[in-house]
mmCIF file of C-alpha atoms in Angstrom:
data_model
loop_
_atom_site.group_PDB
_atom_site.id
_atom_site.type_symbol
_atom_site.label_atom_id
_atom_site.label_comp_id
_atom_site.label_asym_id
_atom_site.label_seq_id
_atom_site.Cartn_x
_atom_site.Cartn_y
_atom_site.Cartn_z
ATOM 1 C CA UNK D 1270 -12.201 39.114 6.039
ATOM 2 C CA UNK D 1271 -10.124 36.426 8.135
ATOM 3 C CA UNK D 1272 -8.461 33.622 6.078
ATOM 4 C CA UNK D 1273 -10.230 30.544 5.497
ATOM 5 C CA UNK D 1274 -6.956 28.281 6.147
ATOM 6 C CA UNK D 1275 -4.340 29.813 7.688
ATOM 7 C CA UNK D 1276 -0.566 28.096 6.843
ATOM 8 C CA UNK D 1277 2.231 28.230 9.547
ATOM 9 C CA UNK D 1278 5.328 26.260 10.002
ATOM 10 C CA UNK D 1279 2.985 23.088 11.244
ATOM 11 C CA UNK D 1280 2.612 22.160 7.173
ATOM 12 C CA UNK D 1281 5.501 22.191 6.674
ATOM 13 C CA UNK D 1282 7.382 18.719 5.734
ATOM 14 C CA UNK D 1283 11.201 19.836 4.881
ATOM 15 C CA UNK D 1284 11.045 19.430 1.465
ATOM 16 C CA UNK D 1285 10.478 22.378 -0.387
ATOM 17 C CA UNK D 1286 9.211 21.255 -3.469
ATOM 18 C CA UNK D 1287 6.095 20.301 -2.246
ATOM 19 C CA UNK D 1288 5.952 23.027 0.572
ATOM 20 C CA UNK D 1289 5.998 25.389 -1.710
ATOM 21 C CA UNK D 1290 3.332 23.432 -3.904
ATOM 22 C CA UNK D 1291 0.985 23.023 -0.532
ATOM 23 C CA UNK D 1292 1.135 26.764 0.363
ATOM 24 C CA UNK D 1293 -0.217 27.513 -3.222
ATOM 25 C CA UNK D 1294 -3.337 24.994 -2.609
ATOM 26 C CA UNK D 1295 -3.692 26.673 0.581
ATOM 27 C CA UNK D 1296 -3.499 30.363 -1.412
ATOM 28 C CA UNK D 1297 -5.812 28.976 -4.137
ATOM 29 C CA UNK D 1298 -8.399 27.159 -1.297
ATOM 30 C CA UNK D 1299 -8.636 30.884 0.342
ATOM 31 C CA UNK D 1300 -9.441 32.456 -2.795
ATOM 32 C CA UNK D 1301 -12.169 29.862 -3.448
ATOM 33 C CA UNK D 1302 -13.602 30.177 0.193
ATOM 34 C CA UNK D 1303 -12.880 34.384 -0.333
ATOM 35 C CA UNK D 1304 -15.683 33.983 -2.791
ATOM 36 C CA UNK D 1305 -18.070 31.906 -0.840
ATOM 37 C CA UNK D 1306 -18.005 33.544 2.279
ATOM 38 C CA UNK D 1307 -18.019 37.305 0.877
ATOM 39 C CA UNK D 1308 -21.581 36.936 0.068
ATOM 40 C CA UNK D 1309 -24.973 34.774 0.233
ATOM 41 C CA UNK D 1310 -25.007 35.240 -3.765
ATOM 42 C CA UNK D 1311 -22.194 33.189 -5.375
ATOM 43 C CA UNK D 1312 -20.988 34.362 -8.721
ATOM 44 C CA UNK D 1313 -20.734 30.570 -10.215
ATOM 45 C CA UNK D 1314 -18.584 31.672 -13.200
ATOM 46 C CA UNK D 1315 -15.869 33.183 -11.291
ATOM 47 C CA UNK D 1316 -16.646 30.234 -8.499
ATOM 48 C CA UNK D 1317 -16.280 27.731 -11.407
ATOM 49 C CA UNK D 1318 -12.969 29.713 -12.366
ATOM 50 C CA UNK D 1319 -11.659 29.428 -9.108
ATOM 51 C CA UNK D 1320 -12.354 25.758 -8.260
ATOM 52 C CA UNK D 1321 -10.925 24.679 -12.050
ATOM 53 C CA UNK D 1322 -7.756 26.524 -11.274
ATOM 54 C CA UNK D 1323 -7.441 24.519 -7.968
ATOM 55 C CA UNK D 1324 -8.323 20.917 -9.534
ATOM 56 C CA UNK D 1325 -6.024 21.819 -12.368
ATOM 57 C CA UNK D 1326 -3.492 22.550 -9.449
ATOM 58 C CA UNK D 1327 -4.266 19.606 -7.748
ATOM 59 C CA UNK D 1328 -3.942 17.310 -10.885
ATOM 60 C CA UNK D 1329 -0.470 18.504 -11.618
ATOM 61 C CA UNK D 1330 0.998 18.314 -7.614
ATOM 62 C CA UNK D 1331 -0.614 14.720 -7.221
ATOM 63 C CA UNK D 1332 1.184 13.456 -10.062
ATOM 64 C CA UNK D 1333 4.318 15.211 -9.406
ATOM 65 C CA UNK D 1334 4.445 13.931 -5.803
ATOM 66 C CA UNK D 1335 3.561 10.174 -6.805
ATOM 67 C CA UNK D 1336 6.806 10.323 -9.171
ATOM 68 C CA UNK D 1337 8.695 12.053 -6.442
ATOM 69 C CA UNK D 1338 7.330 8.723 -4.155
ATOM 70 C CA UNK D 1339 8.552 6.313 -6.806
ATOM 71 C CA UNK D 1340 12.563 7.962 -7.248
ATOM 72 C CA UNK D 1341 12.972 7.915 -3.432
ATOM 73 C CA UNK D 1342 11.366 3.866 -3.461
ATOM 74 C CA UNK D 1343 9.380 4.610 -0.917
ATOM 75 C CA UNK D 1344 7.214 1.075 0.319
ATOM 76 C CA UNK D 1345 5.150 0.230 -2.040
ATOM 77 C CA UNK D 1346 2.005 0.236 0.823
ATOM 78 C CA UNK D 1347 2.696 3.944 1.320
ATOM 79 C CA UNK D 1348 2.268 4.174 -2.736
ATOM 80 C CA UNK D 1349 -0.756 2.950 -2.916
ATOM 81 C CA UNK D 1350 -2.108 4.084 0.296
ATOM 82 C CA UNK D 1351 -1.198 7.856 -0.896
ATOM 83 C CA UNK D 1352 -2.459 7.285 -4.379
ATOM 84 C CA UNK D 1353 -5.722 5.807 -3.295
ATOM 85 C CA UNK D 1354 -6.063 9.308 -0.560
ATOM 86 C CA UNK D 1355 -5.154 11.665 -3.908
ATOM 87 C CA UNK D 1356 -7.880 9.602 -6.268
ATOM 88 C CA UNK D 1357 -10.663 9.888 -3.538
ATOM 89 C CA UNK D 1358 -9.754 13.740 -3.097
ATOM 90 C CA UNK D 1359 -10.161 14.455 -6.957
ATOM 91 C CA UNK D 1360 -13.607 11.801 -6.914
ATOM 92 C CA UNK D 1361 -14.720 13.878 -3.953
ATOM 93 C CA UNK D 1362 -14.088 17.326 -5.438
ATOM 94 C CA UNK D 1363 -15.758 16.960 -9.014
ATOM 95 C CA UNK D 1364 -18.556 15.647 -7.331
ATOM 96 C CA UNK D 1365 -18.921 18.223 -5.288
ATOM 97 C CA UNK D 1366 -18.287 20.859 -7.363
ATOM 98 C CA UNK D 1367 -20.504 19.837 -10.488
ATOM 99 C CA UNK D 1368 -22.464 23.004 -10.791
ATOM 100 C CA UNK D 1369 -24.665 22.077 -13.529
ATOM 101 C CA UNK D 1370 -26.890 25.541 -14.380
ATOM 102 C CA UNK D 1371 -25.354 26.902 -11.106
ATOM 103 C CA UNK D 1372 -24.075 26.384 -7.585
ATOM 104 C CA UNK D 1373 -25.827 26.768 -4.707
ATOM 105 C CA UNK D 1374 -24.113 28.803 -1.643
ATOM 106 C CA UNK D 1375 -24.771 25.531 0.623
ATOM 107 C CA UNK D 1376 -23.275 23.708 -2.329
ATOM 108 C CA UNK D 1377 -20.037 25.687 -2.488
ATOM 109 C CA UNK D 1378 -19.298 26.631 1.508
ATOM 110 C CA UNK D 1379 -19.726 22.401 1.416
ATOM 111 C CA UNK D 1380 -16.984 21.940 -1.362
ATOM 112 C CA UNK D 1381 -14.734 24.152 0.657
ATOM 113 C CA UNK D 1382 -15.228 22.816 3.907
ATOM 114 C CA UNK D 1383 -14.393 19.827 2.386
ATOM 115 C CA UNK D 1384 -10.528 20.981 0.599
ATOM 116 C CA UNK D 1385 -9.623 22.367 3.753
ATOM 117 C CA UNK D 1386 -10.700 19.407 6.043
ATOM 118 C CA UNK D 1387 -9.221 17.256 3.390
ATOM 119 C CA UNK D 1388 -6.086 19.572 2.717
ATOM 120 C CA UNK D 1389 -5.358 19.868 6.954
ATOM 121 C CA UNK D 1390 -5.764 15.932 7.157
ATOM 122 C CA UNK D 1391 -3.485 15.360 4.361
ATOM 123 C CA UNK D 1392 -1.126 17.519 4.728
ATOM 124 C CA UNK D 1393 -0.477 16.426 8.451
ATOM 125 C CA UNK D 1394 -1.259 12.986 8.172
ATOM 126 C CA UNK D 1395 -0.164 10.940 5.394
ATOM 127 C CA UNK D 1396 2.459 14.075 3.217
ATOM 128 C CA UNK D 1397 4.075 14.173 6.716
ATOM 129 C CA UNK D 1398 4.234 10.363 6.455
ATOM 130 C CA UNK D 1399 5.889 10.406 3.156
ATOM 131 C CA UNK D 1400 8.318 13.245 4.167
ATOM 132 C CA UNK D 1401 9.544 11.219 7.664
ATOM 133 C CA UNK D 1402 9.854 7.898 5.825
ATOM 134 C CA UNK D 1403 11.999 9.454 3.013
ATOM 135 C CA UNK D 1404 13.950 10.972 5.238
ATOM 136 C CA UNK D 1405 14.360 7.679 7.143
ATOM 137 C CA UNK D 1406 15.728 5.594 3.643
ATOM 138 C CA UNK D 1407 18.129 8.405 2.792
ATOM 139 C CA UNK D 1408 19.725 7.604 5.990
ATOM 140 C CA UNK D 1409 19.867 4.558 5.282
ATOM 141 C CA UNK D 1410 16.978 2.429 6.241
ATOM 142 C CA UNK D 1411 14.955 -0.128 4.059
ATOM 143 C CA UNK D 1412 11.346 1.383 2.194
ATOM 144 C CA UNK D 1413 9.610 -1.493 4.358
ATOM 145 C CA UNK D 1414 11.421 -0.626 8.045
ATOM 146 C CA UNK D 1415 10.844 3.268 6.979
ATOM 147 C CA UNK D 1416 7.227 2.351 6.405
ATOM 148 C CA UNK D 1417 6.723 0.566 9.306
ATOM 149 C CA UNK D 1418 8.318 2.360 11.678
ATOM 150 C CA UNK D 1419 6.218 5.371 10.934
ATOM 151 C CA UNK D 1420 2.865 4.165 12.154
ATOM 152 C CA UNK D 1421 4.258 4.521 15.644
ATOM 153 C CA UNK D 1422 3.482 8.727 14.496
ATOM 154 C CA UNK D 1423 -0.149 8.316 14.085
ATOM 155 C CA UNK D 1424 -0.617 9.325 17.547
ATOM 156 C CA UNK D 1425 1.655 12.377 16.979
ATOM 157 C CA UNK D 1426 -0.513 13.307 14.173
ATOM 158 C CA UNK D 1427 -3.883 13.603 15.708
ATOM 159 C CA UNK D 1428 -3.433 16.250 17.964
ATOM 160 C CA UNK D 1429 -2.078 18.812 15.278
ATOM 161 C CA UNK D 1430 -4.858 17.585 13.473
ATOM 162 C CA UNK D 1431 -7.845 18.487 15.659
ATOM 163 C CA UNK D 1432 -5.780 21.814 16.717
ATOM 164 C CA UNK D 1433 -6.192 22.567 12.830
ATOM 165 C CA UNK D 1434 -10.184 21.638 12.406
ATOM 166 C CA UNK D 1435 -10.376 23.432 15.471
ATOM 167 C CA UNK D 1436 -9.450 27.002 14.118
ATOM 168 C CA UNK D 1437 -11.064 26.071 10.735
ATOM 169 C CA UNK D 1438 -14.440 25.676 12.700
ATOM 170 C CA UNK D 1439 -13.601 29.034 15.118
ATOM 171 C CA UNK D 1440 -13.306 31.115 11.411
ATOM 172 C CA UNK D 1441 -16.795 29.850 9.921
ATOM 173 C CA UNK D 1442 -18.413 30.716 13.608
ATOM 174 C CA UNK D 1443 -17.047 34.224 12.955
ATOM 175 C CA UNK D 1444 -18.715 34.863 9.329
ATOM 176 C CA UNK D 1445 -22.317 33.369 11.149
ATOM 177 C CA UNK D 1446 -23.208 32.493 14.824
ATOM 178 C CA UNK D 1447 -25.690 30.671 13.023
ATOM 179 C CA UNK D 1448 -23.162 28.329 12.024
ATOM 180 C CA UNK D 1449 -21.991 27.334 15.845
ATOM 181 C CA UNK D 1450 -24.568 24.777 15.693
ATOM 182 C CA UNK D 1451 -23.384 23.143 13.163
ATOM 183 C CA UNK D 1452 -19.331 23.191 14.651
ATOM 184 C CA UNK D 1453 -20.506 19.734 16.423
ATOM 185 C CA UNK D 1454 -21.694 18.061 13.391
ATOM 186 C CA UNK D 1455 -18.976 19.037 11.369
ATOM 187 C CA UNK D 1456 -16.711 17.916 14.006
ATOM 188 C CA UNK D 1457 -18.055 14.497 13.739
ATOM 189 C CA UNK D 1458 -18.385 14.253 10.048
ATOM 190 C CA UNK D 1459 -14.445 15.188 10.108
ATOM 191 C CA UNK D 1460 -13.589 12.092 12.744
ATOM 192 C CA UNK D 1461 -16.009 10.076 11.074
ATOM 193 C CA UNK D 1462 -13.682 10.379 7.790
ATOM 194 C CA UNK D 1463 -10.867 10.085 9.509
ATOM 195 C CA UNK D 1464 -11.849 6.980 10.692
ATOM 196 C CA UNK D 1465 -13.315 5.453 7.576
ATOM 197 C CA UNK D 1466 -9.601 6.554 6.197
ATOM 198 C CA UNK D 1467 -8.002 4.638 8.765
ATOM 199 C CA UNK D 1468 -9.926 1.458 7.992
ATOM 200 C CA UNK D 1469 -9.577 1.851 4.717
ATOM 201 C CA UNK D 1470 -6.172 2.043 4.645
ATOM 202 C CA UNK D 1471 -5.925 -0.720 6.905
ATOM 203 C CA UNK D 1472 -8.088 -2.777 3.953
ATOM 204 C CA UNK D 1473 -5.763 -1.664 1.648
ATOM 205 C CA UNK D 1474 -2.871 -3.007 3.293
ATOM 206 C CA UNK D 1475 -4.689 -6.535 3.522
ATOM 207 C CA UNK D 1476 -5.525 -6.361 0.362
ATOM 208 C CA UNK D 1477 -1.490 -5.637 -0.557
ATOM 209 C CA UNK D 1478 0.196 -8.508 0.556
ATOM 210 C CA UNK D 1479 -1.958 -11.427 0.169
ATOM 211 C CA UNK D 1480 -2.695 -13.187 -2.999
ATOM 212 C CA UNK D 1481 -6.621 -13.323 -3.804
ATOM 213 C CA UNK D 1482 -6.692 -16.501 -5.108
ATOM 214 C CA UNK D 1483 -4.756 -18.957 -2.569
ATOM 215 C CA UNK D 1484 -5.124 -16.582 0.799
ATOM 216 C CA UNK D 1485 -1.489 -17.535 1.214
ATOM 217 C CA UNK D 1486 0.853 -14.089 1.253
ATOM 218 C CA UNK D 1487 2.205 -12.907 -1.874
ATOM 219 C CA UNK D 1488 5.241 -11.627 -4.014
ATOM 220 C CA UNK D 1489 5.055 -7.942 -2.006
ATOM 221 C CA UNK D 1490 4.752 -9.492 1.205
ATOM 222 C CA UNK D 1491 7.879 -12.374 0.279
ATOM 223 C CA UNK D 1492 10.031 -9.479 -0.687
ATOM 224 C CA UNK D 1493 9.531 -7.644 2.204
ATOM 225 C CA UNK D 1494 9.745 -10.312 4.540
ATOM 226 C CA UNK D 1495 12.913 -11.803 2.821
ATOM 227 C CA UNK D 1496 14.492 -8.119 3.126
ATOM 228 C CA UNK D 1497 13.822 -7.789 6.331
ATOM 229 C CA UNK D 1498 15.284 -11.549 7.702
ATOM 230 C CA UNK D 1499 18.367 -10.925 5.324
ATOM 231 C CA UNK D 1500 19.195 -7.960 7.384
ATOM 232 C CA UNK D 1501 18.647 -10.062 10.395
ATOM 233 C CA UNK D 1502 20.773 -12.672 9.311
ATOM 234 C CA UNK D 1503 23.608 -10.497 8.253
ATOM 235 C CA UNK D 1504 23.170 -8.715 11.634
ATOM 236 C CA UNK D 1505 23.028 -11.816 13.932
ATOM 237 C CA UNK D 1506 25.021 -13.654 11.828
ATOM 238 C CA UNK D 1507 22.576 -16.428 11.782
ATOM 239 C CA UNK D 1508 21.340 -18.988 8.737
ATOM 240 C CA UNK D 1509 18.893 -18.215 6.367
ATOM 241 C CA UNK D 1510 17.307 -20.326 3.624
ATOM 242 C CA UNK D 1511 14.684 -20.571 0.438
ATOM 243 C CA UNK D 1512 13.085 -22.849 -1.171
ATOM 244 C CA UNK D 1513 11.653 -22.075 -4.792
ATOM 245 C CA UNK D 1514 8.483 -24.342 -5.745
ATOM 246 C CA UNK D 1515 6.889 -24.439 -9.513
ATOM 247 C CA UNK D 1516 4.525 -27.328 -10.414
ATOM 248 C CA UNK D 1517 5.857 -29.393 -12.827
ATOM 249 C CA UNK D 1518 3.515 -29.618 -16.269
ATOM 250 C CA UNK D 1519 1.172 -27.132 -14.690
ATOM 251 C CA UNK D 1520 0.367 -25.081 -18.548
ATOM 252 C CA UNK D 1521 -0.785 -28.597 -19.534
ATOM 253 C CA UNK D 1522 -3.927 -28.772 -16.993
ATOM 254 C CA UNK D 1523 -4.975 -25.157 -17.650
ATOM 255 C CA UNK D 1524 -4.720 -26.356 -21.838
ATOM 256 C CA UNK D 1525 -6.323 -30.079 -21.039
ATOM 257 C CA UNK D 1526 -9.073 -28.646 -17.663
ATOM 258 C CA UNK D 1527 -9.436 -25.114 -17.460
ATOM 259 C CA UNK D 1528 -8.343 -22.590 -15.772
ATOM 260 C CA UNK D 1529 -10.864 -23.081 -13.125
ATOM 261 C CA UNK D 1530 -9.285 -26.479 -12.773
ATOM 262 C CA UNK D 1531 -5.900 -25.206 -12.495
ATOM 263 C CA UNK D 1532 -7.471 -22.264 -9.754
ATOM 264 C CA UNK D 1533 -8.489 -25.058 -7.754
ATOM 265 C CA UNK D 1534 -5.256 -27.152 -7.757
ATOM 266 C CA UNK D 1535 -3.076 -24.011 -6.976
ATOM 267 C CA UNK D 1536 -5.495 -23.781 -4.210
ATOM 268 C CA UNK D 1537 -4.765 -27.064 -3.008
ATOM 269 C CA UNK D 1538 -1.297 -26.656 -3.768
ATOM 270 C CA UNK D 1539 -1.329 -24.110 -1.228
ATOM 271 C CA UNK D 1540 -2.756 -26.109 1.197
ATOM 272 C CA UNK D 1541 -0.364 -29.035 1.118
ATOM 273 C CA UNK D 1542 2.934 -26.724 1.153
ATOM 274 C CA UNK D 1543 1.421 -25.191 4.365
ATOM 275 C CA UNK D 1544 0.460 -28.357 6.074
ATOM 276 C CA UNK D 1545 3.982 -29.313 5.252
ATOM 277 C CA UNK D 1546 6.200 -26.863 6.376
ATOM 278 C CA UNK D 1547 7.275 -26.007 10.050
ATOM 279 C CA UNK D 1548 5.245 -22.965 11.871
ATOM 280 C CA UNK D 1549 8.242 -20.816 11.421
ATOM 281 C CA UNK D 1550 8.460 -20.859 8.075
ATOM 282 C CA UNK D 1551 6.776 -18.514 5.536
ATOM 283 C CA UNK D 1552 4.736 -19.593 2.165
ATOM 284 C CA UNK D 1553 4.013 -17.320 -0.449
ATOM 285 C CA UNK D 1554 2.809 -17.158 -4.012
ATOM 286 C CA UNK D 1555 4.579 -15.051 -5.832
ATOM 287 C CA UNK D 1556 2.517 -15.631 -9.096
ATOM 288 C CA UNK D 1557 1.560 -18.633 -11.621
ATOM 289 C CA UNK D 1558 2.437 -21.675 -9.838
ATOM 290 C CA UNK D 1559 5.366 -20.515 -8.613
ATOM 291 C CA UNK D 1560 5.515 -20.646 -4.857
ATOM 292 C CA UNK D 1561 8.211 -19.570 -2.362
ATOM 293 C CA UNK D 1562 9.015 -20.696 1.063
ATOM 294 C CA UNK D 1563 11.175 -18.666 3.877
ATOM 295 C CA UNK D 1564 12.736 -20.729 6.505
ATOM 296 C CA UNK D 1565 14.346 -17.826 8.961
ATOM 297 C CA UNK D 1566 17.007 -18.901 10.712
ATOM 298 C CA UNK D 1567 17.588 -22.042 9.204
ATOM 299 C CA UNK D 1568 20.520 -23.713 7.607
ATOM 300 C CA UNK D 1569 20.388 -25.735 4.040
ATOM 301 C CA UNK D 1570 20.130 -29.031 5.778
ATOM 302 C CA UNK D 1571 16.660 -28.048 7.741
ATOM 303 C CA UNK D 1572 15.579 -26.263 4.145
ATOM 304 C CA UNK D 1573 16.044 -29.297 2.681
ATOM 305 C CA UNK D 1574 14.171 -31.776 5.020
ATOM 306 C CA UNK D 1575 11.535 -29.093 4.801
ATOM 307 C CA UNK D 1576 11.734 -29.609 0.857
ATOM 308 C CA UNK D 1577 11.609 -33.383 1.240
ATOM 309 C CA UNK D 1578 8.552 -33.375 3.831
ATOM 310 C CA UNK D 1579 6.497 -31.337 0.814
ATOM 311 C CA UNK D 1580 7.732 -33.827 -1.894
ATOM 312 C CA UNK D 1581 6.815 -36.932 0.418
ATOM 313 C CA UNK D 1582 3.619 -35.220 0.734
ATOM 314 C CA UNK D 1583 2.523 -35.494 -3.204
ATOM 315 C CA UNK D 1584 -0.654 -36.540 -3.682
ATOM 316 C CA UNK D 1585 -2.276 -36.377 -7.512
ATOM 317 C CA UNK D 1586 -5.199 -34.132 -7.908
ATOM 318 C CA UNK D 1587 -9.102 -35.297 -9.062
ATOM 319 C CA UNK D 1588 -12.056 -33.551 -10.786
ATOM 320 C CA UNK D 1589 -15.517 -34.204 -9.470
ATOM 321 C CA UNK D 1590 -15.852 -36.917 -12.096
ATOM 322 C CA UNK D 1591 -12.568 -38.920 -11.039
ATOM 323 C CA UNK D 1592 -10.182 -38.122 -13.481
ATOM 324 C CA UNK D 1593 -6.795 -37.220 -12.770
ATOM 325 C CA UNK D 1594 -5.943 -33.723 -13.810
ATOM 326 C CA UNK D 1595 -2.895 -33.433 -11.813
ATOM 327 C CA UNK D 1596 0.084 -36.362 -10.504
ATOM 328 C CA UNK D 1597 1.150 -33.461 -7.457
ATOM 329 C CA UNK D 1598 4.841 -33.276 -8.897
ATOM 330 C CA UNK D 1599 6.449 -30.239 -8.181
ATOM 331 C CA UNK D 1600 10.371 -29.151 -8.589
ATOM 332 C CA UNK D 1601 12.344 -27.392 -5.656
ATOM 333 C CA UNK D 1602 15.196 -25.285 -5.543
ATOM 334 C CA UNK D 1603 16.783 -25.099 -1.839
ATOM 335 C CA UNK D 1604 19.243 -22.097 -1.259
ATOM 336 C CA UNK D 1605 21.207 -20.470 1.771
ATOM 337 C CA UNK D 1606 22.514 -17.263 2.458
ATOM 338 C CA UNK D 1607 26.593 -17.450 1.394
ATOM 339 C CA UNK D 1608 28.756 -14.640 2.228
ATOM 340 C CA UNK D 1609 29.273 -13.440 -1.573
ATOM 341 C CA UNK D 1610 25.875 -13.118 -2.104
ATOM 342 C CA UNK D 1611 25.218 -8.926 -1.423
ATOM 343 C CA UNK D 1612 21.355 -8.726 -2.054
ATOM 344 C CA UNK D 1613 18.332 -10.561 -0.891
ATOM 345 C CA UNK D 1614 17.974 -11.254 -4.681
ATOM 346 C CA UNK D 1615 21.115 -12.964 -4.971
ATOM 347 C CA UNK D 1616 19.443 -15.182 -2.475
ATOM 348 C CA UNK D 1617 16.521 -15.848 -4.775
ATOM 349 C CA UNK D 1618 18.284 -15.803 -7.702
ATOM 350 C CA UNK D 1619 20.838 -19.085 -6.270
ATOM 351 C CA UNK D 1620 17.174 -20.724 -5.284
ATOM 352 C CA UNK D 1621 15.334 -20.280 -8.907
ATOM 353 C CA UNK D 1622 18.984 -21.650 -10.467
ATOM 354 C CA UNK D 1623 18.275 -24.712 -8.037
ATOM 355 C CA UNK D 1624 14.547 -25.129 -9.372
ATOM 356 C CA UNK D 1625 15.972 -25.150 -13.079
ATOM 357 C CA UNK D 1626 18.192 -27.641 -12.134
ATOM 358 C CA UNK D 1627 15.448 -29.734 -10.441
ATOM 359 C CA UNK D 1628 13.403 -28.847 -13.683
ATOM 360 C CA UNK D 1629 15.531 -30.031 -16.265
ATOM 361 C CA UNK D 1630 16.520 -33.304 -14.405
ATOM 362 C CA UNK D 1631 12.933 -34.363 -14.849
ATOM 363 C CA UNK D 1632 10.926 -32.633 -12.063
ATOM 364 C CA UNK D 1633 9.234 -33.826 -8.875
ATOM 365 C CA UNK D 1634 12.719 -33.479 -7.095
ATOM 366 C CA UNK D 1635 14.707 -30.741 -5.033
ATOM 367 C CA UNK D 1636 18.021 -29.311 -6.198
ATOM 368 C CA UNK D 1637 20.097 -27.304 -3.442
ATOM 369 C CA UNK D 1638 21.603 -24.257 -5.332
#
């Protein structure tokens, strides 16, 4: 009978690890589908053999490409975006292929319709992904350009793509012409997940750089960022400066109000140091009340009226009943790129010096680092 997915050069993503580990789910899938589609009667124990050898299979290459992800530091969206594809595969499959007293043929030819729509998607969507944008930092580039860069392919994938569902949907029209019917349906179903995918992984990258709590971006989104305008600076040869925010005696109103109280004062927190800062610069949380502020292309003295503007801008913070739970003081360390410093971090590290400084001088003051 004619091969239920059919591997060719197309799969392949240049690194041979996980080549290799994609043509045996592809050998494993056919022997699976050899099973459904060699008969009306499926013989569920050597069905449930072959489908527990794949998700065993499965199990072992997801986990072995996630820590190949992490040693080549790829961006952290692409982590999470491939994790959350490889949990929603094995979700997907065990329901699927729960066979209780039995399996039903509809049941099974449904399970593998599914691991080769799923494996042709993946495969040519989001492992090719992984393979260009590794490629891309071992020449050289950043996890965040790599990343970013690469959604320029997503056009390049889609063709492939359909050519593949395309010739999955010719071989089931062979085995039954009663099946051509259902070629349209299928078709749709397939661009239907696609597209629930897409938006998904759009969600998720929402979700991955701002902070739940204050709306404002966070520490994933400040790093990038930061990377990104310390290449430009060091490019262009232009200024660029931090400031690092903390509010002084915050641990006492979460002790003395609550939590909830000190949730709604980082909230407002937020508020001011955006009100206060110019439209081209960045704030972020990145965790506690610890804020950070970009200012691309500016010089210490603009960082610093910046810094001033948020301390002029103190204002002390009320419960519903009128007490004071807050006087608005906050401590700011102001830093600029120098020409020893190598790394963005050297960057943040001469700004949180600054705020410890600021700190131990009594608070509600800036301190240039």
């Amino acid at each position: 009978m004619s091969t239920l997915f059919n591997w060719n050069e197309t799969f392949l993503t240049g690194l041979p690890a996980i080549d290799h580990q994609h043509q045996r789910l592809v050998e494993l899938i056919n022997d699976l589908g050899e099973l459904v589609m060699s008969s009306d009667a499926i013989d569920t124990d050597a069905f449930a053999f072959a489908r527990d050898a794949l998700l065993d299979y499965v199990g072992s290459h997801f986990s072995g490409e996630e820590a190949l992800m992490e040693k080549a530091c790829l961006d952290r969206r692409h982590l999470e975006q491939h994790r959350a594809a490889h949990h929603a595969f094995t979700q997907e499959a065990l329901v699927l292929g729960e066979s209780g007293q039995g399996i039903t043929a509809d049941r099974a030819r449904e399970l593998v319709d599914f691991l080769v729509n799923w494996l042709a998607y993946h495969i040519l969507g989001v492992d090719q992904s992984m393979a260009r944008q590794m490629r891309a930092i071992e020449s050289g580039q950043t996890p965040q350009t790599a990343y970013d860069e690469d959604l320029g392919h997503t056009q390049a994938r889609t063709e492939p793509l359909l050519a593949a569902l395309s010739g999955l949907f010719q071989l089931v029209s062979e085995r039954n012409r009663a099946l051509r019917a259902l070629n349209q349906e299928l078709d749709e179903r397939v661009r239907q997940r696609t597209a629930e995918l897409e938006r998904a992984n759009q969600q998720l990258h929402v979700l991955s750089i701002r902070d739940d709590l204050t709306a404002l971006p966070n520490r994933r989104f400040a790093i990038s960022a930061l990377d990104e305008l310390w290449r430009e600076a060091r490019h262009n040869s232009t200024p660029l400066s931090v400031l690092m925010l903390d509010a002084d005696r915050f641990k006492q109103v979460n002790d003395t109000f609550g939590h909830a109280t000190g949730d709604a004062i980082l909230r407002a927190l937020a508020t001011r140091l955006q009100d206060a800062v110019r439209t081209s610069d960045i704030v972020c949380r990145l965790g506690g009340d610890e804020f950070l502020v970009i200012c691309p292309r500016s010089p210490r003295d603009g960082a610093t009226q910046v810094a001033e503007k948020i301390l002029a801008s103190r204002a002390p913070f009320h419960a519903e009943d009128g007490t004071e739970c807050w006087n608005g003081a906050i401590s700011i360390g102001v830093a600029e790129v120098q020409d020893n410093m190598m790394r963005p971090e050297d960057l943040l590290r001469a700004a949180d010096d600054a705020l410890y400084i600021a700190k131990r001088q009594g608070g509600a003051q800036a301190s240039d680092g």
